[in-house]
């Protein structure tokens, strides 16, 4: 099992798709390696590309503000994106870029083994739901709902919420976004349910 530092080193020499040619910096993600909660966005934007850090532009400032409002510190969580390089002009990720970059996200999740995975926006939700074998009927259908999957010997919760950039663009989504966020913080207070092995598991 690779450590987050090893995964970061691998990301920083990646040429699996074309985005390395146009990026300024790779944006592997950052945060607590023992985080109980991992936030997954779509792809770095202009400011993230400049600084090599996730969610540090306007959407990131709003995300950080809402986290603080509900008592979460960025140092306590891990934040990353589906893509580790910025698509030119912030265009949507291409399917082949997602496929090329997905192994890094999988390795990061395997290294952290969080109790809760929060998908920020539809692109992230599409990828994460697919990874965990869940059907994804669209962000407005699933947002704010908790999906449980068996993983890493425990029940892992997956929640999709609106992308903070979408909320900045459409302030009418703010109320839903913040309500969903407060629910996530409540989930964090629940004890992780360790799945007990029963003899039936061996049949
Ligand atoms: N939007 C994202 O999806 N990720 C970032 O890191 C910044 C903006």
Short mmCIF file of N, CA, C and O in Angstrom, two decimals, residues 52-109:
data_model
loop_
_atom_site.label_atom_id
_atom_site.label_comp_id
_atom_site.label_asym_id
_atom_site.label_seq_id
_atom_site.Cartn_x
_atom_site.Cartn_y
_atom_site.Cartn_z
N UNK A 52 -0.89 24.95 -6.86
CA UNK A 52 -0.67 23.51 -6.66
C UNK A 52 -1.46 22.96 -5.49
O UNK A 52 -1.14 21.89 -4.95
N UNK A 53 -2.52 23.70 -5.07
CA UNK A 53 -3.34 23.26 -3.92
C UNK A 53 -4.81 23.23 -4.32
O UNK A 53 -5.24 24.08 -5.12
N UNK A 54 -5.59 22.30 -3.73
CA UNK A 54 -7.00 22.20 -4.11
C UNK A 54 -7.86 23.26 -3.43
O UNK A 54 -7.58 23.67 -2.30
N UNK A 55 -8.89 23.68 -4.10
CA UNK A 55 -9.90 24.58 -3.53
C UNK A 55 -9.31 25.78 -2.79
O UNK A 55 -9.54 25.96 -1.60
N UNK A 56 -8.54 26.58 -3.53
CA UNK A 56 -7.99 27.82 -2.96
C UNK A 56 -8.48 29.07 -3.71
O UNK A 56 -8.11 30.18 -3.36
N UNK A 57 -9.31 28.87 -4.74
CA UNK A 57 -9.87 30.02 -5.47
C UNK A 57 -11.19 30.44 -4.81
O UNK A 57 -11.41 30.16 -3.62
N UNK A 58 -12.06 31.07 -5.57
CA UNK A 58 -13.31 31.57 -4.99
C UNK A 58 -14.20 30.46 -4.44
O UNK A 58 -14.74 30.56 -3.34
N UNK A 59 -14.32 29.37 -5.22
CA UNK A 59 -15.15 28.24 -4.76
C UNK A 59 -14.54 27.65 -3.48
O UNK A 59 -15.25 27.28 -2.55
N UNK A 60 -13.21 27.59 -3.46
CA UNK A 60 -12.50 27.04 -2.31
C UNK A 60 -12.68 27.90 -1.07
O UNK A 60 -12.84 27.39 0.05
N UNK A 61 -12.67 29.22 -1.29
CA UNK A 61 -12.85 30.13 -0.15
C UNK A 61 -14.25 29.94 0.43
O UNK A 61 -14.43 29.92 1.66
N UNK A 62 -15.22 29.77 -0.44
CA UNK A 62 -16.59 29.55 0.05
C UNK A 62 -16.69 28.20 0.78
O UNK A 62 -17.25 28.12 1.88
N UNK A 63 -16.07 27.18 0.19
CA UNK A 63 -16.08 25.85 0.84
C UNK A 63 -15.45 25.94 2.24
O UNK A 63 -15.99 25.41 3.21
N UNK A 64 -14.31 26.61 2.32
CA UNK A 64 -13.59 26.74 3.60
C UNK A 64 -14.45 27.50 4.63
O UNK A 64 -14.50 27.13 5.80
N UNK A 65 -15.14 28.53 4.13
CA UNK A 65 -16.01 29.33 5.01
C UNK A 65 -17.15 28.46 5.57
O UNK A 65 -17.43 28.49 6.78
N UNK A 66 -17.77 27.66 4.72
CA UNK A 66 -18.88 26.81 5.17
C UNK A 66 -18.36 25.72 6.12
O UNK A 66 -18.99 25.39 7.13
N UNK A 67 -17.16 25.20 5.80
CA UNK A 67 -16.57 24.21 6.71
C UNK A 67 -16.41 24.81 8.10
O UNK A 67 -16.79 24.20 9.10
N UNK A 68 -15.85 26.01 8.13
CA UNK A 68 -15.63 26.68 9.42
C UNK A 68 -16.94 26.94 10.15
O UNK A 68 -17.05 26.73 11.35
N UNK A 69 -17.94 27.36 9.38
CA UNK A 69 -19.25 27.64 9.97
C UNK A 69 -19.80 26.41 10.71
O UNK A 69 -20.45 26.53 11.73
N UNK A 70 -19.50 25.22 10.18
CA UNK A 70 -20.02 23.99 10.80
C UNK A 70 -18.95 23.26 11.62
O UNK A 70 -19.08 22.08 11.92
N UNK A 71 -17.88 23.96 11.94
CA UNK A 71 -16.90 23.44 12.90
C UNK A 71 -15.87 22.47 12.32
O UNK A 71 -15.25 21.71 13.06
N UNK A 72 -15.70 22.49 10.99
CA UNK A 72 -14.69 21.61 10.39
C UNK A 72 -13.46 22.43 10.01
O UNK A 72 -13.59 23.52 9.45
N UNK A 73 -12.28 21.88 10.29
CA UNK A 73 -11.06 22.59 9.88
C UNK A 73 -10.48 21.89 8.65
O UNK A 73 -10.51 20.67 8.57
N UNK A 74 -9.91 22.66 7.75
CA UNK A 74 -9.31 22.04 6.56
C UNK A 74 -8.21 21.06 6.95
O UNK A 74 -8.03 20.05 6.28
N UNK A 75 -7.49 21.35 8.03
CA UNK A 75 -6.40 20.45 8.46
C UNK A 75 -6.92 19.08 8.92
O UNK A 75 -6.16 18.12 9.00
N UNK A 76 -8.20 19.02 9.29
CA UNK A 76 -8.74 17.75 9.79
C UNK A 76 -9.23 16.84 8.67
O UNK A 76 -9.48 15.66 8.89
N UNK A 77 -9.45 17.42 7.50
CA UNK A 77 -10.04 16.63 6.41
C UNK A 77 -9.00 16.46 5.29
O UNK A 77 -7.91 17.02 5.37
N UNK A 78 -9.34 15.67 4.29
CA UNK A 78 -8.49 15.58 3.10
C UNK A 78 -9.32 16.07 1.92
O UNK A 78 -10.49 15.71 1.79
N UNK A 79 -8.71 16.91 1.09
CA UNK A 79 -9.43 17.46 -0.07
C UNK A 79 -8.65 17.14 -1.34
O UNK A 79 -7.44 17.39 -1.42
N UNK A 80 -9.35 16.58 -2.29
CA UNK A 80 -8.70 16.29 -3.57
C UNK A 80 -9.71 16.47 -4.70
O UNK A 80 -10.84 16.92 -4.48
N UNK A 81 -9.30 16.13 -5.90
CA UNK A 81 -10.17 16.24 -7.07
C UNK A 81 -10.08 14.96 -7.89
O UNK A 81 -9.11 14.19 -7.75
N UNK A 82 -11.06 14.77 -8.77
CA UNK A 82 -10.99 13.64 -9.69
C UNK A 82 -9.78 13.81 -10.62
O UNK A 82 -8.98 12.90 -10.79
N UNK A 83 -9.62 15.01 -11.19
CA UNK A 83 -8.45 15.29 -12.02
C UNK A 83 -7.41 16.05 -11.21
O UNK A 83 -7.76 16.95 -10.44
N UNK A 84 -6.15 15.71 -11.42
CA UNK A 84 -5.08 16.38 -10.66
C UNK A 84 -4.42 17.50 -11.47
O UNK A 84 -3.49 18.14 -10.99
N UNK A 85 -4.87 17.70 -12.71
CA UNK A 85 -4.37 18.81 -13.53
C UNK A 85 -5.56 19.63 -14.03
O UNK A 85 -6.64 19.09 -14.28
N UNK A 86 -5.32 20.92 -14.21
CA UNK A 86 -6.40 21.81 -14.68
C UNK A 86 -6.71 21.60 -16.16
O UNK A 86 -5.80 21.69 -16.99
N UNK A 87 -7.98 21.38 -16.50
CA UNK A 87 -8.34 21.38 -17.93
C UNK A 87 -8.30 22.82 -18.43
O UNK A 87 -8.73 23.73 -17.73
N UNK A 88 -7.77 23.06 -19.64
CA UNK A 88 -7.68 24.43 -20.15
C UNK A 88 -9.03 25.14 -20.09
O UNK A 88 -10.07 24.54 -20.41
N UNK A 89 -9.01 26.39 -19.67
CA UNK A 89 -10.23 27.21 -19.54
C UNK A 89 -11.32 26.57 -18.68
O UNK A 89 -12.50 26.85 -18.86
N UNK A 90 -10.91 25.71 -17.78
CA UNK A 90 -11.87 25.04 -16.86
C UNK A 90 -12.96 24.26 -17.58
O UNK A 90 -14.08 24.15 -17.08
N UNK A 91 -12.66 23.76 -18.76
CA UNK A 91 -13.68 22.95 -19.43
C UNK A 91 -13.94 21.67 -18.63
O UNK A 91 -13.16 21.30 -17.75
N UNK A 92 -15.06 21.00 -18.96
CA UNK A 92 -15.39 19.74 -18.27
C UNK A 92 -14.31 18.70 -18.53
O UNK A 92 -13.73 18.66 -19.62
N UNK A 93 -14.06 17.83 -17.55
CA UNK A 93 -13.11 16.73 -17.78
C UNK A 93 -13.60 15.82 -18.90
O UNK A 93 -14.80 15.57 -19.02
N UNK A 94 -12.66 15.33 -19.71
CA UNK A 94 -13.03 14.36 -20.75
C UNK A 94 -13.01 12.96 -20.13
O UNK A 94 -12.21 12.70 -19.22
N UNK A 95 -13.86 12.06 -20.66
CA UNK A 95 -13.90 10.70 -20.09
C UNK A 95 -12.52 10.04 -20.04
O UNK A 95 -12.18 9.37 -19.07
N UNK A 96 -11.70 10.26 -21.07
CA UNK A 96 -10.38 9.60 -21.09
C UNK A 96 -9.44 10.22 -20.03
O UNK A 96 -8.55 9.54 -19.52
N UNK A 97 -9.66 11.48 -19.70
CA UNK A 97 -8.86 12.11 -18.64
C UNK A 97 -9.26 11.54 -17.28
O UNK A 97 -8.42 11.25 -16.43
N UNK A 98 -10.56 11.35 -17.11
CA UNK A 98 -11.05 10.77 -15.85
C UNK A 98 -10.49 9.35 -15.69
O UNK A 98 -9.98 8.99 -14.63
N UNK A 99 -10.56 8.57 -16.75
CA UNK A 99 -10.04 7.19 -16.69
C UNK A 99 -8.56 7.16 -16.36
O UNK A 99 -8.09 6.36 -15.55
N UNK A 100 -7.80 8.08 -17.00
CA UNK A 100 -6.35 8.11 -16.79
C UNK A 100 -6.00 8.50 -15.36
O UNK A 100 -5.04 7.99 -14.78
N UNK A 101 -6.79 9.38 -14.78
CA UNK A 101 -6.45 9.95 -13.46
C UNK A 101 -7.06 9.14 -12.31
O UNK A 101 -6.60 9.25 -11.17
N UNK A 102 -8.10 8.36 -12.60
CA UNK A 102 -8.85 7.67 -11.55
C UNK A 102 -7.99 6.80 -10.62
O UNK A 102 -8.24 6.77 -9.40
N UNK A 103 -6.97 6.11 -11.15
CA UNK A 103 -6.17 5.26 -10.24
C UNK A 103 -5.56 6.05 -9.08
O UNK A 103 -5.40 5.52 -7.97
N UNK A 104 -5.24 7.34 -9.30
CA UNK A 104 -4.67 8.15 -8.22
C UNK A 104 -5.71 8.39 -7.11
O UNK A 104 -5.40 8.32 -5.93
N UNK A 105 -6.92 8.67 -7.54
CA UNK A 105 -8.00 8.90 -6.56
C UNK A 105 -8.26 7.61 -5.76
O UNK A 105 -8.40 7.64 -4.54
N UNK A 106 -8.28 6.50 -6.48
CA UNK A 106 -8.51 5.21 -5.81
C UNK A 106 -7.41 4.96 -4.79
O UNK A 106 -7.67 4.60 -3.63
N UNK A 107 -6.15 5.20 -5.18
CA UNK A 107 -5.04 4.97 -4.25
C UNK A 107 -5.12 5.91 -3.05
O UNK A 107 -4.80 5.51 -1.92
N UNK A 108 -5.52 7.15 -3.28
CA UNK A 108 -5.65 8.09 -2.15
C UNK A 108 -6.72 7.61 -1.18
O UNK A 108 -6.51 7.63 0.05
N UNK A 109 -7.86 7.15 -1.72
CA UNK A 109 -8.93 6.67 -0.85
C UNK A 109 -8.48 5.41 -0.10
O UNK A 109 -8.77 5.25 1.09
#
